Amino acid sequence: MTNEHKYRVVAWWSSGRAGLAKSDSAPIALHFTAPPESGGLEGRWTPEELLLTALASCFTTTFHAIAENSKFEYADLEVEAEGNVGKTNSGYCFSEIVIRPSLTIQNEEHRGRAIGLLHKAKGLCLVSRALATEPTVEIRIEISKHSPV
């Protein structure tokens, strides 16, 4: 495995107020538009949502890899990413980004380790490290109501 990987996405304005984005690895193109509050269409992905999707999915895959490598078992992980966009002197930008991982573990004694691994995932998440706005993390740990099988 090489130490460098190249990723490529192509986006183009298709017509009116919408565009398409495609990658070499995914067979289905994404339809996108500007946010509705900026004149975009309803029911389409916006660049802002796609950025938050990249962040949440990167955090999820990063945590999964760290947990697997650390032999840490968990029942479920759901990651919400939320951002506030505001107008500045240089244009619109994200003023705040919050990552809210909700991790379900089997028992209370693993809480400390779970929190440590979640913080490690935030630090290693490629998308998180690429952002100009530093995301904050609001962790929620739940104990599974089901006994391990």
Coordinates of N, CA, C and O in Angstrom, one line a residue:
M1 N 0.8 -1.2 0.0 CA 0.0 0.0 0.0 C 0.9 1.2 0.0 O 1.8 1.4 0.8
T2 N 0.6 2.2 -0.9 CA 1.4 3.4 -1.0 C 1.0 4.4 0.1 O -0.1 4.3 0.8
N3 N 1.9 5.4 0.3 CA 1.6 6.4 1.4 C 0.8 7.5 0.9 O 0.5 8.5 1.6
E4 N 0.5 7.6 -0.4 CA -0.3 8.7 -1.0 C -1.4 8.1 -1.9 O -1.2 7.2 -2.6
H5 N -2.6 8.7 -1.7 CA -3.7 8.3 -2.5 C -4.4 9.5 -3.1 O -4.4 10.6 -2.6
K6 N -4.9 9.3 -4.3 CA -5.5 10.4 -5.1 C -7.0 10.2 -5.2 O -7.4 9.0 -5.5
Y7 N -7.8 11.2 -4.9 CA -9.2 11.1 -5.1 C -9.7 12.2 -6.0 O -9.1 13.3 -6.1
R8 N -10.7 11.9 -6.8 CA -11.1 12.8 -7.8 C -12.7 12.8 -7.9 O -13.3 11.8 -7.8
V9 N -13.2 14.0 -7.9 CA -14.6 14.2 -8.0 C -14.8 15.3 -9.1 O -14.0 16.2 -9.2
V10 N -15.8 15.1 -9.9 CA -16.1 16.1 -11.0 C -17.5 16.6 -10.7 O -18.4 15.8 -10.5
A11 N -17.7 17.9 -10.8 CA -19.0 18.6 -10.6 C -19.2 19.5 -11.7 O -18.3 20.1 -12.2
W12 N -20.5 19.6 -12.1 CA -20.8 20.5 -13.2 C -22.3 21.0 -13.0 O -23.1 20.3 -12.4
W13 N -22.5 22.2 -13.5 CA -23.8 22.8 -13.4 C -24.6 22.2 -14.5 O -24.3 22.4 -15.7
S14 N -25.7 21.5 -14.2 CA -26.5 20.8 -15.2 C -27.5 21.7 -15.9 O -27.6 21.7 -17.1
S15 N -28.3 22.4 -15.1 CA -29.2 23.3 -15.7 C -29.9 24.1 -14.6 O -30.0 23.7 -13.4
G16 N -30.4 25.3 -14.9 CA -31.2 26.1 -14.0 C -30.5 26.4 -12.7 O -29.5 27.1 -12.7
R17 N -30.9 25.7 -11.6 CA -30.4 25.9 -10.3 C -29.8 24.7 -9.7 O -29.8 24.5 -8.5
A18 N -29.4 23.7 -10.5 CA -28.9 22.5 -10.0 C -27.6 22.0 -10.7 O -27.4 22.4 -11.9
G19 N -26.9 21.1 -10.0 CA -25.7 20.6 -10.6 C -25.6 19.1 -10.3 O -26.4 18.5 -9.5
L20 N -24.6 18.5 -10.8 CA -24.3 17.0 -10.6 C -22.9 16.9 -10.2 O -22.0 17.6 -10.6
A21 N -22.6 15.9 -9.3 CA -21.2 15.6 -8.9 C -21.1 14.1 -9.0 O -22.0 13.3 -8.7
K22 N -19.9 13.7 -9.5 CA -19.7 12.2 -9.7 C -18.2 11.9 -9.3 O -17.3 12.7 -9.5
S23 N -18.1 10.7 -8.8 CA -16.7 10.2 -8.5 C -16.5 9.0 -9.3 O -17.4 8.3 -9.7
D24 N -15.2 8.6 -9.4 CA -14.8 7.4 -10.1 C -15.3 6.1 -9.4 O -15.5 5.1 -9.9
S25 N -15.4 6.3 -8.0 CA -15.7 5.1 -7.2 C -17.2 4.8 -7.0 O -17.5 3.8 -6.5
A26 N -18.0 5.8 -7.3 CA -19.5 5.6 -7.0 C -20.2 5.7 -8.3 O -20.0 6.6 -9.1
P27 N -21.1 4.7 -8.6 CA -21.8 4.7 -9.8 C -23.0 5.7 -10.0 O -23.4 6.0 -11.1
I28 N -23.4 6.3 -8.9 CA -24.5 7.2 -8.9 C -24.1 8.6 -8.6 O -23.4 8.9 -7.7
A29 N -24.5 9.5 -9.5 CA -24.1 10.9 -9.4 C -25.0 11.6 -8.3 O -26.1 11.1 -8.1
L30 N -24.5 12.6 -7.6 CA -25.2 13.3 -6.6 C -25.8 14.6 -7.3 O -25.1 15.3 -8.0
H31 N -27.0 14.9 -7.0 CA -27.6 16.1 -7.4 C -27.4 17.2 -6.3 O -27.7 16.9 -5.2
F32 N -27.0 18.3 -6.7 CA -26.7 19.4 -5.7 C -27.3 20.7 -6.2 O -27.5 20.9 -7.3
T33 N -27.4 21.6 -5.2 CA -27.9 22.9 -5.5 C -27.4 23.9 -4.4 O -26.8 23.4 -3.4
A34 N -27.6 25.1 -4.6 CA -27.3 26.1 -3.5 C -28.4 25.9 -2.4 O -29.4 25.3 -2.7
P35 N -28.1 26.3 -1.2 CA -29.1 26.2 -0.1 C -30.4 26.9 -0.6 O -30.3 28.0 -1.3
P36 N -31.6 26.4 -0.2 CA -32.8 27.1 -0.5 C -32.8 28.6 -0.2 O -33.4 29.4 -0.9
E37 N -32.2 28.9 1.0 CA -32.2 30.3 1.4 C -31.3 31.2 0.5 O -31.4 32.4 0.6
S38 N -30.6 30.6 -0.4 CA -29.8 31.3 -1.4 C -30.3 31.1 -2.8 O -29.6 31.3 -3.7
G39 N -31.5 30.7 -2.9 CA -32.1 30.5 -4.2 C -32.0 29.1 -4.8 O -32.4 28.9 -5.9
G40 N -31.5 28.2 -4.0 CA -31.4 26.8 -4.5 C -32.7 26.0 -4.4 O -33.7 26.5 -3.9
L41 N -32.7 24.9 -5.0 CA -33.9 24.0 -5.1 C -34.1 23.2 -3.8 O -33.1 22.8 -3.1
E42 N -35.4 22.9 -3.4 CA -35.6 22.0 -2.3 C -35.3 20.6 -2.8 O -35.5 20.2 -3.9
G43 N -35.0 19.7 -1.8 CA -34.8 18.3 -2.1 C -33.5 17.9 -2.7 O -33.4 16.8 -3.3
R44 N -32.5 18.8 -2.7 CA -31.2 18.4 -3.3 C -30.2 18.7 -2.2 O -30.3 19.5 -1.3
W45 N -29.1 18.0 -2.3 CA -27.9 18.2 -1.4 C -27.3 19.6 -1.7 O -27.3 20.0 -2.8
T46 N -26.8 20.2 -0.6 CA -26.1 21.5 -0.8 C -24.6 21.2 -0.5 O -24.3 20.2 0.2
P47 N -23.7 22.1 -0.9 CA -22.3 21.9 -0.6 C -22.1 21.9 0.9 O -21.2 21.1 1.4
E48 N -22.9 22.7 1.6 CA -22.7 22.7 3.1 C -23.1 21.3 3.7 O -22.3 20.8 4.6
E49 N -24.1 20.7 3.3 CA -24.5 19.4 3.7 C -23.5 18.3 3.3 O -23.2 17.4 4.1
L50 N -23.0 18.5 2.1 CA -22.0 17.5 1.7 C -20.7 17.6 2.5 O -20.1 16.6 2.8
L51 N -20.3 18.8 2.9 CA -19.1 19.0 3.7 C -19.4 18.3 5.1 O -18.5 17.6 5.6
L52 N -20.6 18.5 5.7 CA -20.9 17.9 7.0 C -21.0 16.4 6.8 O -20.6 15.7 7.7
T53 N -21.5 15.9 5.7 CA -21.5 14.5 5.4 C -20.1 13.9 5.4 O -19.9 12.8 5.9
A54 N -19.2 14.6 4.7 CA -17.8 14.1 4.6 C -17.2 14.1 6.0 O -16.5 13.1 6.4
L55 N -17.5 15.0 6.8 CA -17.0 15.1 8.2 C -17.6 13.9 9.0 O -16.8 13.2 9.7
A56 N -18.9 13.7 9.0 CA -19.5 12.7 9.8 C -19.1 11.3 9.4 O -18.8 10.4 10.2
S57 N -19.0 11.1 8.1 CA -18.6 9.8 7.5 C -17.2 9.5 7.8 O -16.8 8.4 8.1
C58 N -16.3 10.5 7.7 CA -14.9 10.3 8.0 C -14.7 10.0 9.5 O -13.9 9.1 9.8
F59 N -15.4 10.7 10.4 CA -15.3 10.5 11.8 C -15.7 9.0 12.1 O -15.1 8.3 12.8
T60 N -16.8 8.6 11.5 CA -17.3 7.2 11.7 C -16.4 6.2 11.2 O -16.1 5.2 12.0
T61 N -15.8 6.3 10.0 CA -14.9 5.3 9.5 C -13.6 5.4 10.3 O -13.0 4.3 10.5
T62 N -13.1 6.5 10.7 CA -11.9 6.6 11.5 C -12.1 6.0 12.9 O -11.2 5.2 13.3
F63 N -13.2 6.2 13.5 CA -13.5 5.6 14.8 C -13.5 4.0 14.6 O -13.0 3.3 15.4
H64 N -14.2 3.6 13.6 CA -14.3 2.1 13.4 C -13.0 1.5 13.2 O -12.7 0.5 13.8
A65 N -12.1 2.1 12.5 CA -10.7 1.6 12.3 C -9.9 1.6 13.6 O -9.2 0.6 13.9
I66 N -10.0 2.7 14.3 CA -9.3 2.7 15.6 C -9.9 1.7 16.6 O -9.1 1.0 17.3
A67 N -11.2 1.5 16.7 CA -11.8 0.6 17.6 C -11.4 -0.9 17.2 O -11.0 -1.7 18.0
E68 N -11.4 -1.1 15.9 CA -11.0 -2.5 15.4 C -9.6 -2.8 15.7 O -9.2 -3.8 16.2
N69 N -8.7 -1.8 15.5 CA -7.3 -1.9 15.7 C -7.0 -2.1 17.2 O -6.1 -2.8 17.6
S70 N -7.8 -1.4 18.1 CA -7.7 -1.5 19.5 C -8.4 -2.6 20.2 O -8.5 -2.7 21.4
K71 N -9.1 -3.4 19.4 CA -9.9 -4.6 19.9 C -11.0 -4.1 20.8 O -11.3 -4.7 21.8
F72 N -11.6 -2.9 20.5 CA -12.6 -2.3 21.3 C -14.0 -2.6 20.6 O -14.2 -2.2 19.5
E73 N -14.8 -3.3 21.3 CA -16.1 -3.7 20.8 C -17.2 -2.7 21.2 O -17.2 -2.3 22.4
Y74 N -18.1 -2.3 20.3 CA -19.2 -1.4 20.6 C -20.4 -1.9 19.9 O -20.3 -2.6 18.9
A75 N -21.6 -1.5 20.4 CA -22.8 -2.0 19.9 C -23.3 -1.1 18.7 O -23.9 -1.6 17.7
D76 N -23.1 0.2 18.8 CA -23.6 1.1 17.7 C -22.9 2.5 17.8 O -22.4 2.9 18.9
L77 N -22.8 3.1 16.7 CA -22.2 4.5 16.6 C -23.0 5.3 15.6 O -23.2 4.9 14.5
E78 N -23.6 6.4 16.0 CA -24.2 7.3 15.2 C -23.5 8.7 15.3 O -23.3 9.1 16.5
V79 N -23.2 9.3 14.2 CA -22.4 10.6 14.3 C -23.3 11.7 13.6 O -23.6 11.6 12.4
E80 N -23.6 12.7 14.3 CA -24.3 13.9 13.8 C -23.2 15.0 13.6 O -22.4 15.2 14.5
A81 N -23.3 15.7 12.5 CA -22.4 16.8 12.3 C -23.3 18.0 12.0 O -24.2 17.9 11.2
E82 N -23.1 19.1 12.7 CA -23.9 20.3 12.6 C -23.0 21.5 12.4 O -22.0 21.6 13.1
G83 N -23.4 22.4 11.5 CA -22.6 23.6 11.3 C -23.4 24.9 11.2 O -24.5 24.8 10.7
N84 N -22.8 26.0 11.7 CA -23.5 27.3 11.5 C -22.7 28.1 10.5 O -21.5 28.1 10.5
V85 N -23.4 28.6 9.5 CA -22.8 29.4 8.5 C -23.2 30.8 8.6 O -24.4 31.1 8.8
G86 N -22.3 31.8 8.6 CA -22.6 33.2 8.7 C -21.8 34.0 7.8 O -20.8 33.6 7.2
K87 N -22.3 35.2 7.6 CA -21.7 36.2 6.6 C -20.6 36.9 7.4 O -20.8 37.4 8.5
T88 N -19.4 37.0 6.8 CA -18.3 37.8 7.3 C -17.9 38.8 6.3 O -18.5 38.9 5.2
N89 N -16.8 39.6 6.6 CA -16.4 40.6 5.6 C -15.8 39.9 4.3 O -15.9 40.6 3.3
S90 N -15.4 38.7 4.4 CA -14.8 38.0 3.2 C -15.8 37.1 2.6 O -15.4 36.3 1.7
G91 N -17.0 37.1 3.0 CA -18.1 36.2 2.5 C -18.6 35.2 3.5 O -18.3 35.3 4.7
Y92 N -19.4 34.3 3.1 CA -20.0 33.3 4.0 C -18.9 32.2 4.4 O -18.1 31.9 3.6
C93 N -19.0 31.8 5.7 CA -18.1 30.8 6.2 C -18.7 30.0 7.3 O -19.7 30.6 8.0
F94 N -18.2 28.8 7.6 CA -18.7 28.1 8.8 C -18.1 28.8 10.0 O -16.9 29.0 10.1
S95 N -19.0 29.3 10.9 CA -18.5 29.9 12.2 C -18.3 28.9 13.3 O -17.6 29.1 14.2
E96 N -19.1 27.7 13.2 CA -19.0 26.7 14.2 C -19.4 25.4 13.6 O -20.3 25.3 12.7
I97 N -18.6 24.3 13.9 CA -19.0 23.0 13.5 C -18.9 22.1 14.7 O -17.9 22.1 15.5
V98 N -19.9 21.3 14.9 CA -20.0 20.4 16.1 C -20.2 19.0 15.6 O -21.0 18.7 14.7
I99 N -19.4 18.1 16.1 CA -19.5 16.6 15.8 C -20.1 16.0 17.1 O -19.6 16.2 18.2
R100 N -21.2 15.3 16.9 CA -21.9 14.6 18.0 C -21.9 13.1 17.9 O -22.9 12.6 17.4
P101 N -20.9 12.5 18.3 CA -20.9 11.0 18.2 C -21.7 10.4 19.4 O -21.6 10.9 20.5
S102 N -22.6 9.5 19.1 CA -23.4 8.8 20.1 C -23.0 7.4 20.0 O -23.4 6.7 19.1
L103 N -22.3 6.9 21.0 CA -21.7 5.6 21.0 C -22.4 4.7 22.0 O -22.6 5.1 23.2
T104 N -22.8 3.5 21.6 CA -23.4 2.6 22.5 C -22.4 1.5 22.8 O -21.9 0.8 21.9
I105 N -22.1 1.3 24.1 CA -21.2 0.2 24.5 C -21.9 -0.8 25.4 O -23.0 -0.5 25.9
Q106 N -21.2 -1.9 25.7 CA -21.9 -3.0 26.4 C -21.9 -2.7 27.9 O -22.9 -3.2 28.6
N107 N -20.9 -2.1 28.5 CA -21.0 -1.9 29.9 C -20.2 -0.6 30.4 O -19.4 -0.1 29.6
E108 N -20.6 -0.1 31.5 CA -20.1 1.1 32.0 C -18.6 1.2 32.2 O -18.0 2.2 32.0
E109 N -18.0 0.1 32.5 CA -16.5 0.1 32.8 C -15.7 0.4 31.5 O -14.5 0.7 31.6
H110 N -16.3 0.4 30.3 CA -15.6 0.8 29.1 C -15.8 2.2 28.7 O -15.3 2.7 27.7
R111 N -16.5 3.0 29.5 CA -16.8 4.4 29.2 C -15.5 5.2 29.0 O -15.4 6.0 28.0
G112 N -14.6 5.1 29.9 CA -13.4 5.9 29.8 C -12.6 5.6 28.5 O -12.1 6.5 27.8
R113 N -12.4 4.4 28.2 CA -11.7 4.0 27.0 C -12.5 4.4 25.8 O -11.9 4.9 24.8
A114 N -13.8 4.4 25.8 CA -14.7 4.8 24.7 C -14.4 6.3 24.4 O -14.2 6.7 23.3
I115 N -14.5 7.1 25.5 CA -14.3 8.5 25.3 C -12.9 8.8 24.7 O -12.7 9.7 23.9
G116 N -11.9 8.1 25.2 CA -10.5 8.3 24.7 C -10.4 8.0 23.2 O -9.8 8.7 22.5
L117 N -11.1 6.9 22.8 CA -11.0 6.5 21.4 C -11.8 7.5 20.5 O -11.4 7.8 19.4
L118 N -12.9 8.0 21.0 CA -13.6 9.0 20.3 C -12.8 10.3 20.1 O -12.8 10.9 19.0
H119 N -12.1 10.7 21.1 CA -11.2 11.9 21.0 C -10.1 11.6 20.0 O -9.7 12.5 19.2
K120 N -9.6 10.4 20.0 CA -8.5 10.0 19.1 C -9.0 10.1 17.7 O -8.4 10.5 16.8
A121 N -10.3 9.6 17.5 CA -10.9 9.6 16.1 C -11.0 11.1 15.6 O -10.7 11.3 14.4
K122 N -11.4 12.0 16.5 CA -11.5 13.4 16.1 C -10.1 13.9 15.6 O -10.0 14.6 14.6
G123 N -9.1 13.6 16.4 CA -7.8 14.0 16.0 C -7.2 13.4 14.8 O -6.4 14.0 14.1
L124 N -7.6 12.2 14.4 CA -7.1 11.5 13.3 C -8.0 11.7 12.0 O -7.6 11.3 10.9
C125 N -9.2 12.2 12.2 CA -10.1 12.3 11.1 C -9.6 13.2 10.0 O -9.3 14.4 10.3
L126 N -9.3 12.7 8.8 CA -8.7 13.5 7.7 C -9.5 14.8 7.4 O -9.0 15.9 7.3
V127 N -10.8 14.6 7.3 CA -11.7 15.8 7.0 C -11.7 16.8 8.1 O -11.5 18.0 7.8
S128 N -11.7 16.4 9.3 CA -11.7 17.3 10.5 C -10.4 18.1 10.5 O -10.4 19.3 10.7
R129 N -9.3 17.5 10.2 CA -8.0 18.1 10.1 C -7.9 19.1 8.9 O -7.0 20.0 9.0
A130 N -8.7 18.9 7.9 CA -8.6 19.7 6.7 C -9.4 21.0 6.8 O -9.3 21.9 6.0
L131 N -10.3 21.1 7.8 CA -11.2 22.3 7.9 C -10.5 23.5 8.5 O -9.7 23.4 9.4
A132 N -10.9 24.7 8.1 CA -10.4 25.9 8.6 C -11.0 26.2 10.0 O -10.4 26.8 10.9
T133 N -12.3 25.7 10.2 CA -13.0 25.9 11.4 C -12.8 24.6 12.2 O -13.1 23.5 11.8
E134 N -12.2 24.7 13.4 CA -11.9 23.6 14.3 C -13.2 23.0 14.8 O -14.0 23.7 15.6
P135 N -13.6 21.8 14.5 CA -14.8 21.2 15.1 C -14.7 20.9 16.6 O -13.6 20.6 17.0
T136 N -15.8 21.1 17.3 CA -15.8 20.6 18.7 C -16.6 19.3 18.7 O -17.3 19.0 17.8
V137 N -16.3 18.5 19.7 CA -16.9 17.2 19.9 C -17.8 17.2 21.1 O -17.4 17.6 22.2
E138 N -19.0 16.8 21.0 CA -20.0 16.6 22.1 C -20.3 15.1 22.1 O -21.2 14.6 21.4
I139 N -19.6 14.4 23.0 CA -19.8 12.9 23.1 C -21.0 12.5 23.9 O -21.2 13.1 25.0
R140 N -21.6 11.4 23.5 CA -22.7 10.8 24.3 C -22.4 9.3 24.3 O -22.3 8.7 23.2
I141 N -22.4 8.7 25.4 CA -22.1 7.3 25.6 C -23.4 6.7 26.2 O -23.9 7.2 27.1
E142 N -23.8 5.6 25.6 CA -25.0 4.8 26.1 C -24.5 3.4 26.4 O -23.6 2.9 25.8
I143 N -25.2 2.8 27.4 CA -24.9 1.4 27.7 C -26.0 0.6 27.0 O -27.2 0.9 27.2
S144 N -25.6 -0.4 26.3 CA -26.6 -1.3 25.6 C -27.5 -1.9 26.6 O -27.1 -2.4 27.6
K145 N -28.8 -2.0 26.2 CA -29.8 -2.6 27.0 C -29.9 -4.1 26.8 O -30.6 -4.8 27.4
H146 N -29.1 -4.6 25.8 CA -29.1 -6.0 25.4 C -27.9 -6.6 25.9 O -26.8 -6.0 25.9
S147 N -28.0 -7.9 26.4 CA -26.8 -8.6 26.8 C -26.0 -9.1 25.6 O -26.6 -9.4 24.6
P148 N -24.7 -9.1 25.7 CA -23.9 -9.6 24.6 C -24.3 -11.1 24.3 O -24.5 -11.8 25.2
V149 N -24.3 -11.5 23.1 CA -24.6 -12.8 22.7 C -23.4 -13.7 22.8 O -22.3 -13.4 22.5

